[in-house]
Coordinates of C-alpha atoms in Angstrom, one line a residue:
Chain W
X14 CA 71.3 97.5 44.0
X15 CA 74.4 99.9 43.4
X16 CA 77.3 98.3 41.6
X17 CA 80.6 98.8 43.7
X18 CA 83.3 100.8 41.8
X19 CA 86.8 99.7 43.3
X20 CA 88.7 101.9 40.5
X21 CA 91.6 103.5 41.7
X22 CA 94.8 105.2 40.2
X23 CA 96.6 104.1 42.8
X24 CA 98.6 100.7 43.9
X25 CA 96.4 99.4 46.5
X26 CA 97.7 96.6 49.0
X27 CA 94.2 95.2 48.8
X28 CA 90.7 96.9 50.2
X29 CA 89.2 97.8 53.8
X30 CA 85.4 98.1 54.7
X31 CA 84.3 100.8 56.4
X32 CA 80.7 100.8 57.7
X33 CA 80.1 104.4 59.3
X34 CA 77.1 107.3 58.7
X35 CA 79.3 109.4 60.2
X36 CA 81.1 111.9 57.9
X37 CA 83.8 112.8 60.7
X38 CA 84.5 108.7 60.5
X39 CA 84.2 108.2 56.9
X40 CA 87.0 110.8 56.4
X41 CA 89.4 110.2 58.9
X42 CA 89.0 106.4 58.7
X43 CA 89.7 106.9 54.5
X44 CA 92.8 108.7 55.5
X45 CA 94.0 106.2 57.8
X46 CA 93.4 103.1 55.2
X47 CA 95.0 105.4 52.6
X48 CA 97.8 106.0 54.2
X49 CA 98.6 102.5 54.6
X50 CA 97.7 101.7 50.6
X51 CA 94.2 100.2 51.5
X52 CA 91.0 101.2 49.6
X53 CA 87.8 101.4 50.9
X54 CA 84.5 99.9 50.4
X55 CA 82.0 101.8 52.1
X56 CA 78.5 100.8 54.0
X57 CA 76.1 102.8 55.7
X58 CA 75.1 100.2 57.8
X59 CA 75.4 96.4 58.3
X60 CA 72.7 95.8 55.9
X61 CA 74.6 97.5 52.9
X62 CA 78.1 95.8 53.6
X63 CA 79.3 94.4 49.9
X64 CA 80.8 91.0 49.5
X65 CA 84.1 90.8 48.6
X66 CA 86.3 88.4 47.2
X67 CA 88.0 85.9 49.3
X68 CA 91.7 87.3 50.5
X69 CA 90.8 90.9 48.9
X70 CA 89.5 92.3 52.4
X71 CA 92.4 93.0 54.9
X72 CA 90.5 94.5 57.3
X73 CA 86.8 95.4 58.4
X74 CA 86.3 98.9 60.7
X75 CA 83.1 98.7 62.3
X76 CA 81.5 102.1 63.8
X77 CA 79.3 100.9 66.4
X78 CA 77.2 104.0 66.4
X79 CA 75.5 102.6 63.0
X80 CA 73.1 101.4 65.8
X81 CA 73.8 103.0 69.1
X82 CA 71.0 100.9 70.6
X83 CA 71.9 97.5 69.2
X84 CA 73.9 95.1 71.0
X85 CA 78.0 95.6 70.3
X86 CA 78.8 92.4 70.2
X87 CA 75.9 91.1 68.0
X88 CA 76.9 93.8 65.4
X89 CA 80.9 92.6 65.2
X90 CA 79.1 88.7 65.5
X91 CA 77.0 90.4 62.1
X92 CA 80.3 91.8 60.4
X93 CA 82.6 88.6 61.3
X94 CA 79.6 86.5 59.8
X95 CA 79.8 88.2 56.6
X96 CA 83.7 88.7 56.2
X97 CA 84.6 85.7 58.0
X98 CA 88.4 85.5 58.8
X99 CA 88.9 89.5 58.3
X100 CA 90.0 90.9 61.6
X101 CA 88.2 94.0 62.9
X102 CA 88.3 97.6 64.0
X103 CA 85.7 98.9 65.9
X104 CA 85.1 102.5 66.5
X105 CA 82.5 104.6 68.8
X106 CA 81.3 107.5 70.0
X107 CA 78.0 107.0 71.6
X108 CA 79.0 105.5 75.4
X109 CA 82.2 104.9 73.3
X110 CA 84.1 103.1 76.7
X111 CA 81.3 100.8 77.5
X112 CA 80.5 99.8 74.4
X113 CA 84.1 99.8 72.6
X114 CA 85.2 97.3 75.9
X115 CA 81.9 94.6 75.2
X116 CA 83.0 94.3 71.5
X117 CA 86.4 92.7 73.6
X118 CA 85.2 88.7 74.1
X119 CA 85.3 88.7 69.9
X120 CA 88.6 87.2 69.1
X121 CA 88.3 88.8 65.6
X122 CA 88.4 92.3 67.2
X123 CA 92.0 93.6 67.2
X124 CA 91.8 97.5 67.7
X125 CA 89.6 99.4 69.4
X126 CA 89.3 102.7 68.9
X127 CA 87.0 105.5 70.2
X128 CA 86.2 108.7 68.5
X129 CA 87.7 111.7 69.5
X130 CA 85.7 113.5 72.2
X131 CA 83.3 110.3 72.1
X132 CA 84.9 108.5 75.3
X133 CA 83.6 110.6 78.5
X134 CA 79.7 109.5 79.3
X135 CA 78.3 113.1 78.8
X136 CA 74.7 113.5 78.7
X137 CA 73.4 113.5 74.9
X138 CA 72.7 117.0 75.4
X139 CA 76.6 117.8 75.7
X140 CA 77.7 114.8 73.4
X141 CA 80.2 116.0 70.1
X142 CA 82.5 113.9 68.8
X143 CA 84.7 113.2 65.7
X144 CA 85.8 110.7 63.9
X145 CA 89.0 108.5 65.3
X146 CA 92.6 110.0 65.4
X147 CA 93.5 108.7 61.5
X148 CA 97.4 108.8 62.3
X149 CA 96.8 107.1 65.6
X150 CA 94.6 104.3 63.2
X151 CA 97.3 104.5 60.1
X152 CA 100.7 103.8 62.7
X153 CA 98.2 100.8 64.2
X154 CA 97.2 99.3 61.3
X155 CA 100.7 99.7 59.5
X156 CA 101.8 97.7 62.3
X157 CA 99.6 95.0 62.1
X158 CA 100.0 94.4 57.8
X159 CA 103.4 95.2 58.5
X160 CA 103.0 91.3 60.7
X161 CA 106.9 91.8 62.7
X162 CA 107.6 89.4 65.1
X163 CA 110.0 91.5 67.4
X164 CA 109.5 93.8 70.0
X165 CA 109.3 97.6 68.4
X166 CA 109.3 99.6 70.8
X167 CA 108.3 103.3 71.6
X168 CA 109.2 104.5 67.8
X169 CA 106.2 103.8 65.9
X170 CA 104.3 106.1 67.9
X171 CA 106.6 109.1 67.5
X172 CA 107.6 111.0 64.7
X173 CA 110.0 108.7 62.5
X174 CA 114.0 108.6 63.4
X175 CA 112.9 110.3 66.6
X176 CA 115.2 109.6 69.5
X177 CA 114.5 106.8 72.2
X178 CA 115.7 105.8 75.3
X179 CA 116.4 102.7 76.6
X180 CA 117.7 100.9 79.8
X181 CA 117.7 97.4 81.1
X182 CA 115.7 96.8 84.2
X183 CA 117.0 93.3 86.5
X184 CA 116.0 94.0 89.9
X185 CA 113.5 95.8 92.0
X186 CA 116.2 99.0 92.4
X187 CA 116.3 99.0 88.5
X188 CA 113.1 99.5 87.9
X189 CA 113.4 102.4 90.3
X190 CA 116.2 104.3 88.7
X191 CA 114.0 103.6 85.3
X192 CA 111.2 105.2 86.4
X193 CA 112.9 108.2 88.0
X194 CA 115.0 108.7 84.6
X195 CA 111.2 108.4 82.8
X196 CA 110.1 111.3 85.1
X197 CA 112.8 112.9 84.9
X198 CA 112.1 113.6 81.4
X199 CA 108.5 114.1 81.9
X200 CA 109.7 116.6 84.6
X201 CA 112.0 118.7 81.8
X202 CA 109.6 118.8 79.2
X203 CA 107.2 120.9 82.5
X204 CA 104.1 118.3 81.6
X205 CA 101.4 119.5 84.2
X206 CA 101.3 117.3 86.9
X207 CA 97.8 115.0 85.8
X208 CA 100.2 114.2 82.7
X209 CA 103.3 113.2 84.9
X210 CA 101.0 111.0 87.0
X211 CA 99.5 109.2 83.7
X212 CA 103.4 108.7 82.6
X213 CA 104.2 107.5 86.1
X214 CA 101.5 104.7 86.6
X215 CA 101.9 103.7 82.8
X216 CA 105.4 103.2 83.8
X217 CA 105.5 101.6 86.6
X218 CA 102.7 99.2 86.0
X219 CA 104.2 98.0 82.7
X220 CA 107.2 97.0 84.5
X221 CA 105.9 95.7 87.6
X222 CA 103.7 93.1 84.7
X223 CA 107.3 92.3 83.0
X224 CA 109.1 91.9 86.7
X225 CA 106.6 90.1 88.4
X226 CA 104.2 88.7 86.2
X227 CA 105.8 87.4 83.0
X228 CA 108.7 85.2 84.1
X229 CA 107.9 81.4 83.6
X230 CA 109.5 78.4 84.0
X231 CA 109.6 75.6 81.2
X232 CA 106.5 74.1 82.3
X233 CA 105.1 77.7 81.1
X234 CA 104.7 78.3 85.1
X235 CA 104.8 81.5 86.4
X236 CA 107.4 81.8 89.0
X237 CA 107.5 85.4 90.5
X238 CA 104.1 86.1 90.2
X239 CA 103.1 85.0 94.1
X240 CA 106.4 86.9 95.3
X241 CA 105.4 89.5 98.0
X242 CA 105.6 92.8 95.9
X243 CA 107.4 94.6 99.3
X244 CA 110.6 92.5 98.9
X245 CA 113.4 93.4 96.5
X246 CA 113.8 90.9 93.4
X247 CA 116.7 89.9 90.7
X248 CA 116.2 88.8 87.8
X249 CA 118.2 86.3 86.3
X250 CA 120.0 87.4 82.7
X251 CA 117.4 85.7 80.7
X252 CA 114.3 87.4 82.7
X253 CA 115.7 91.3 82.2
X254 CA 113.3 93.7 81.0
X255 CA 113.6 96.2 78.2
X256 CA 112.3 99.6 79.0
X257 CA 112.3 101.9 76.3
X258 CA 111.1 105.9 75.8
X259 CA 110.0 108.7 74.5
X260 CA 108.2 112.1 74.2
X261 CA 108.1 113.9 70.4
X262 CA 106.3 116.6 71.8
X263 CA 102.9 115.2 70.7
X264 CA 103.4 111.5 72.0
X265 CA 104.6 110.3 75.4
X266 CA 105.5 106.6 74.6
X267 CA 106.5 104.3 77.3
X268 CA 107.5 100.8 76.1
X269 CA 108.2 97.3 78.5
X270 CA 109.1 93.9 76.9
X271 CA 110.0 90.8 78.4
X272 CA 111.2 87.7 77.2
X273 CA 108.1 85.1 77.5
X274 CA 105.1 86.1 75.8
X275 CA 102.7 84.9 77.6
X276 CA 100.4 87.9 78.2
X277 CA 97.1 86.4 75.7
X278 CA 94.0 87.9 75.0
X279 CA 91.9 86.1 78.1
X280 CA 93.6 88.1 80.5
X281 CA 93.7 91.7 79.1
X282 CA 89.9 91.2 78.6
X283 CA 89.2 90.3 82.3
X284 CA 91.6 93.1 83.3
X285 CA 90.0 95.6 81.4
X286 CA 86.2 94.2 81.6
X287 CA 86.9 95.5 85.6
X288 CA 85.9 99.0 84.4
X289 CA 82.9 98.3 82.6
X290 CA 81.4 97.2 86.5
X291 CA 83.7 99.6 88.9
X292 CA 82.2 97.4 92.2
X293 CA 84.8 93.7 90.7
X294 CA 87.6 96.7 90.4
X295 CA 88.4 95.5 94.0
X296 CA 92.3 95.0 94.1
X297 CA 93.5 91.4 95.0
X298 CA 94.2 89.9 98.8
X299 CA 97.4 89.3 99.8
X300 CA 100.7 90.4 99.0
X301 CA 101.6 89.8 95.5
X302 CA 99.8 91.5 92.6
X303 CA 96.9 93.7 93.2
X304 CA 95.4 92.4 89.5
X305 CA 94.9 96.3 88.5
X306 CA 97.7 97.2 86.6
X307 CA 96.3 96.5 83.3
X308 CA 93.6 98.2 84.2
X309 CA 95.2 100.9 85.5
X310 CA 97.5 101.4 82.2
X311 CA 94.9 101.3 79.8
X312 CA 93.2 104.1 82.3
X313 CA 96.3 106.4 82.2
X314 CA 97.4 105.7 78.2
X315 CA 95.7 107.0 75.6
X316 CA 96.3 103.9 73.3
X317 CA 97.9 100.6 74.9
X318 CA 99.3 98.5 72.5
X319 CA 100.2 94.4 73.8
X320 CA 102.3 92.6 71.2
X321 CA 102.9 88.9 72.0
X322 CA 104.7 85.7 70.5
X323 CA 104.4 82.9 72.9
X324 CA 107.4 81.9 74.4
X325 CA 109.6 84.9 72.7
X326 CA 108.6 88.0 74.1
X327 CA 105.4 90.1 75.0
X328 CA 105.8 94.1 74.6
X329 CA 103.2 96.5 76.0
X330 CA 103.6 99.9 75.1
X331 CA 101.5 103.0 76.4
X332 CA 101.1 106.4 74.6
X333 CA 100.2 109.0 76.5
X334 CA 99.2 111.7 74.5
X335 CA 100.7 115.3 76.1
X336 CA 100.1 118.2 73.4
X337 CA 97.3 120.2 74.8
X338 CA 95.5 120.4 78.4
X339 CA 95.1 117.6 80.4
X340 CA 91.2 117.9 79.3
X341 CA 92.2 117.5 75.6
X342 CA 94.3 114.3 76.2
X343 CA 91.1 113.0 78.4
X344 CA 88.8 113.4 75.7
X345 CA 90.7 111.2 73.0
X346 CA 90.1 108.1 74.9
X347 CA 92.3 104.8 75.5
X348 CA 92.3 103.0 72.5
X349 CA 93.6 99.4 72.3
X350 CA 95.6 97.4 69.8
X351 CA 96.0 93.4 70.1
X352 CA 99.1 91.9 67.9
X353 CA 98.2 88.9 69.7
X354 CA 97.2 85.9 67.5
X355 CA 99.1 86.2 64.6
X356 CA 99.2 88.8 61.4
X357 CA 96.5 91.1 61.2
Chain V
X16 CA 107.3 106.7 99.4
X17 CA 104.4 109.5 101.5
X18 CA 104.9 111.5 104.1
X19 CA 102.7 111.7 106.9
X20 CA 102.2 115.0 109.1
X21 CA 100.2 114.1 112.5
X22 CA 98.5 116.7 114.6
X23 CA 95.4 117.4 116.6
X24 CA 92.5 118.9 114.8
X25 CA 89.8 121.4 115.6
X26 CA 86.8 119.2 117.2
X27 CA 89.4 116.9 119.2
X28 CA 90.1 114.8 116.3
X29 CA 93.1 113.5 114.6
X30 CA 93.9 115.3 111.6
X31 CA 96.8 113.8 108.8
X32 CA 98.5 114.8 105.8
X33 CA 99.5 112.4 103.4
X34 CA 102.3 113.5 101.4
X35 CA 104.1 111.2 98.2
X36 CA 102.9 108.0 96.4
X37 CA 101.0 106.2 97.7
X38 CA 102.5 102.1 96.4
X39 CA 103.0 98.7 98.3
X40 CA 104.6 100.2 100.7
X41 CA 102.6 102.5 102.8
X42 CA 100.5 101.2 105.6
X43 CA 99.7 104.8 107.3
X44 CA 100.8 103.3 110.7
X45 CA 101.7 106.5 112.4
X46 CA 97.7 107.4 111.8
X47 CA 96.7 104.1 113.2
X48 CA 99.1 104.1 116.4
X49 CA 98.0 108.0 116.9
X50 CA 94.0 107.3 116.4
X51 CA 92.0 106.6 119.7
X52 CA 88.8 104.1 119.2
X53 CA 86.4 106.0 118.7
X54 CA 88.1 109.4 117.4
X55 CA 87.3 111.5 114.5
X56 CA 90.0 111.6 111.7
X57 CA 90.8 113.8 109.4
X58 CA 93.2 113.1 106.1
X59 CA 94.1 115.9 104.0
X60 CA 95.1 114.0 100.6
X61 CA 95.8 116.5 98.0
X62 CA 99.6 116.0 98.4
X63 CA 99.2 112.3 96.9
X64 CA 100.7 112.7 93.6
X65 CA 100.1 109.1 92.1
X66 CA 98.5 105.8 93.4
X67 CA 100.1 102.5 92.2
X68 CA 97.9 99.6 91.8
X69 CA 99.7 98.1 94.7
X70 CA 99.2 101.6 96.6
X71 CA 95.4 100.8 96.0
X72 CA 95.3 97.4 98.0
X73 CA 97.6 99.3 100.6
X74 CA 95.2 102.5 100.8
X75 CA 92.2 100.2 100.8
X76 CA 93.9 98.5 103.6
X77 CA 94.7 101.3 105.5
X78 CA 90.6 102.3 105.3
X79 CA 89.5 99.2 106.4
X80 CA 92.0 99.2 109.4
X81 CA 90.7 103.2 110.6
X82 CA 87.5 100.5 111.2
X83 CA 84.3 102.4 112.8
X84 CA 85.7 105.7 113.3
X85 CA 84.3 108.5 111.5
X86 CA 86.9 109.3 108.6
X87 CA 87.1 112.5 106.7
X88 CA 88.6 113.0 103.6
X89 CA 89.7 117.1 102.9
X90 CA 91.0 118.1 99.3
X91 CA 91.7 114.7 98.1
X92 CA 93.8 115.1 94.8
X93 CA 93.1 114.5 91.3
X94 CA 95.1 111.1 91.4
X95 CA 93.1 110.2 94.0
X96 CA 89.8 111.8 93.1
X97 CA 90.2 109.9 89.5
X98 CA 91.5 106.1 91.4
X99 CA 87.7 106.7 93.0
X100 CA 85.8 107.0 89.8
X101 CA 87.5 103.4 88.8
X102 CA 87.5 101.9 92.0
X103 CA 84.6 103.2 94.2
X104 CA 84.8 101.0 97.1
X105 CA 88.7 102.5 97.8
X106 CA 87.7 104.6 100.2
X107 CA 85.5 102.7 102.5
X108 CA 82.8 104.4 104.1
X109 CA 85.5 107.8 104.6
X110 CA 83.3 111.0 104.0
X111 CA 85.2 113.3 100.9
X112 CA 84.2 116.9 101.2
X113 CA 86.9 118.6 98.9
X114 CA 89.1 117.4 96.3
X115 CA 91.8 119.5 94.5
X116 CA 91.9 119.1 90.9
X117 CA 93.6 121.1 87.9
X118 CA 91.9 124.1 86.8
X119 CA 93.2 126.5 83.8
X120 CA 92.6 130.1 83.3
X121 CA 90.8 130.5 79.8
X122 CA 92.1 134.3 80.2
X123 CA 96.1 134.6 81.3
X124 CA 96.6 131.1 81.1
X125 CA 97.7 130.2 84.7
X126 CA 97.5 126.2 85.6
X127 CA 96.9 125.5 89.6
X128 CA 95.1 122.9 91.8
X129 CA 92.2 124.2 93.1
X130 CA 89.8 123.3 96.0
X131 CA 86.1 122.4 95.3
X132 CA 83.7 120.4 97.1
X133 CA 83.7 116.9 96.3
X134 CA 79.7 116.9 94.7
X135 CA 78.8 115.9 91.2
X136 CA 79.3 119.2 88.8
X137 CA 81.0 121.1 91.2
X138 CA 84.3 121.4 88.5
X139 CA 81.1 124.1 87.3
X140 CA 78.9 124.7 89.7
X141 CA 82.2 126.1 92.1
X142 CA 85.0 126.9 89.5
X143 CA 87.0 129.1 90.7
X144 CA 88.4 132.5 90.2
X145 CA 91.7 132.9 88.9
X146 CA 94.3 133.9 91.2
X147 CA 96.4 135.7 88.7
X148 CA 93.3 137.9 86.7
X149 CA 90.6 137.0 88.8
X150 CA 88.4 135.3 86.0
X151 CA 86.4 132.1 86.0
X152 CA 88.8 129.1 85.8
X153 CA 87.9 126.3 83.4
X154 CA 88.3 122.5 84.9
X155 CA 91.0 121.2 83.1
X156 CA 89.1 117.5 83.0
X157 CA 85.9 116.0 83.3
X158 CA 84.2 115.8 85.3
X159 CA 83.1 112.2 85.4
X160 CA 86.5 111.1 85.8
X161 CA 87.2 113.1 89.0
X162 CA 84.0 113.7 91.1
X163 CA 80.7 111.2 91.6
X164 CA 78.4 111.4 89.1
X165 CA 75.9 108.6 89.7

């Protein structure tokens, strides 16, 4: 058995493993751990994972296409059994949205992330992918060691100290004048109009979540969330959202908080588990939320980030990526990132 | 907030344009007032810019309330076109025949929606020519997120 050589001239912040055959991955997941002081033990597969001291692992990133034909799940269920406690990045290329979304259910899975190129269902014929976006993976794991417990909005995911905007949304009208002001700035910048519509459902289903969906009462209650979406509401001081935003050029960052935290893992998975079988995405009856917006978000952004603390806040922020054609921004994906239970 | 443009269409039918975003707020009752039992209707939807997820229950709505008439849908629109590949029972039992998605001209550059029929691989099968130089326009998406591909 090969010895594992961890020597490195540099300060580490502890180790990462990285189980990839993929040279695309291996690189570009390197970069990302690096750039956030990690080194890397490397597998090839599951089989060859190394044990490592307890607390020296900080995180595991799992490329599911070590076994395209294997069951995601039971290949995170492999990796959480051998690093127990570590949390988990998982990666794809190979029918990259189904099987990045089934790896969901594991509460040890954090970020998931497809390859770049890997997320349409091509036939295998016409499949090429790369590794994942490493400064997409670096901001996202920075984040998580990083372990704030406040709402951070769009700046992490553009280029540091760049500008953001920000207004408070308290009533139904509010969030209108916010979302016109978000176009309006996606209308200047002369995205093409498949990139203004991303921007505009990101936006608007982000707030109608914080509006409608997050409020609670003390008995943890939600209290708007049967209102009939056609009638004007008001928040009260305490229940005003934060919209904040962005576009570096590169980035499109949209960014809601609210003040209750109670968005939790549960209901992001059954939100987004709606596109692994497209006949249960059947909106809701009735007259208050349609149950798609999540779904719809994660659709539109390119990454979604949901940050919670129970009972202080929840922030959901979408990146919509808007360098390039529409087909370019397409082929990255939607990755996710859960700062949900805890530090990373 | 959509617009809706009424008239008469060729083969006695109703024809419609929707125009807008299509959110919580659109019930399409002009069509439904307008559309005799029985008549042939025909939606051109390529003006729909965005669908919010409240716009889906209120589009599905509006589907289900057109009932047993035949329904055509012309030119539907990318926002539209890509709502359908997430949510395939949107549309009810409407016929699509176009849709307009974004092409780009891999020659002078030019950006436009374009019409092509609404079958899978037709973003290749039926791209179009540029109307600036005249050259083969490349779909500027895939086309599993616009147009069937099952």
């Amino acid at each position: 058995m090969a010895l594992l050589s961890t020597d490195s001239p540099l300060p580490l912040h502890g180790r990462g493993a990285v189980v990839t055959r993929h040279p695309a991955t291996i690189r570009r997941v390197a970069q990302a751990l690096g750039a956030v002081g990690i080194g890397v033990n490397h597998a090839l597969s599951t089989d060859q994972m190394q044990k490592a001291s307890v607390g020296q692992l900080r995180v595991v990133v799992l490329d599911l296409d070590v076994d395209p034909d294997a069951d995601p799940l039971a290949l995170v269920r492999q990796v959480s059994e051998f690093y127990p406690g570590v949390p988990v990045v998982v990666c794809a290329g190979v029918h990259a949205k189904k099987r990045l979304l089934a790896t969901l259910p594991s509460p040890v899975v954090r970020h998931i992330v497809p390859k770049l190129g890997g997320w349409v269902d091509v036939p295998s014929e016409q499949r090429s992918f790369d590794g994942p976006d490493e400064q997409d993976l670096a901001v996202a794991l920075r984040r998580a060691f990083a372990d704030e417990a406040s709402p951070l909005g769009a700046q992490p995911y553009l280029i540091q100290g760049f500008s953001t905007t920000e207004a408070i949304v308290g009533s139904t009208e509010d969030k209108e004048r916010a979302l016109e002001s978000v176009m309006q700035l996606a209308a200047a910048l002369e995205l093409s109009d498949e990139k203004k519509r991303r921007i505009e459902v990101a936006t608007e289903e982000l707030l109608l979540n914080a509006i409608y969906d997050a409020p609670r009462d003390e008995a943890g209650e939600a209290t708007h969330a049967k209102l009939d979406r056609r009638n004007p509401v008001k928040l009260a001081g305490d229940q005003q959202v934060k919209l904040r935003y962005g576009c570096d050029g590169r980035n499109f960052v949209v960014s809601v908080a609210d003040r209750y935290g109670a968005l939790d893992r549960g209901s992001i998975q059954r939100s987004l588990s709606k596109l692994l079988d497209p006949q249960r995405a059947r909106p809701a009856p009735g007259t208050s939320g349609a149950g798609l917006g999540l779904m719809l978000t994660y659709g539109a952004a390119n990454q979604l980030i949901a940050h919670a603390v129970p009972g202080r806040f929840t922030e959901v922020t979408a990146v919509m990526h808007v360098s390039g054609s529409n087909r370019t921004a397409l082929a990255r994906g939607s990755a996710l990132h859960l700062y949900l239970d805890g530090a990373l | 907030m959509v617009k809706i443009e009424i008239g008469p269409s060729d083969n006695g039918g109703l024809r419609a344009s929707v125009v807008g975003k299509i959110d919580e707020n659109f019930e399409g009752q002009e069509v439904l007032k307008q559309a005799r039992p029985g008549q042939r209707v025909t939606l051109r939807l390529d003006g729909v810019r965005s669908i919010s997820s409240l716009g889906v229950r209120a589009l599905e709505h509006f589907m289900q309330q057109l009932g047993d008439r035949e329904v055509v849908l012309e030119d539907i629109s990318a926002a539209v076109a890509n709502q359908v590949t997430m949510i395939p029972n949107l549309l009810g039992r409407a016929t699509v025949t176009s849709a307009k998605l974004p092409f780009v001209c891999p020659s002078c550059g030019v950006e436009e929606a374009r019409s092509i029929p609404y079958v899978r691989d037709a973003a290749t099968t039926h791209a179009p020519a540029c109307s600036g130089c005249g050259a083969k326009m490349d779909f500027d998406g895939f086309s599993e997120e616009y147009l069937p591909h099952a």
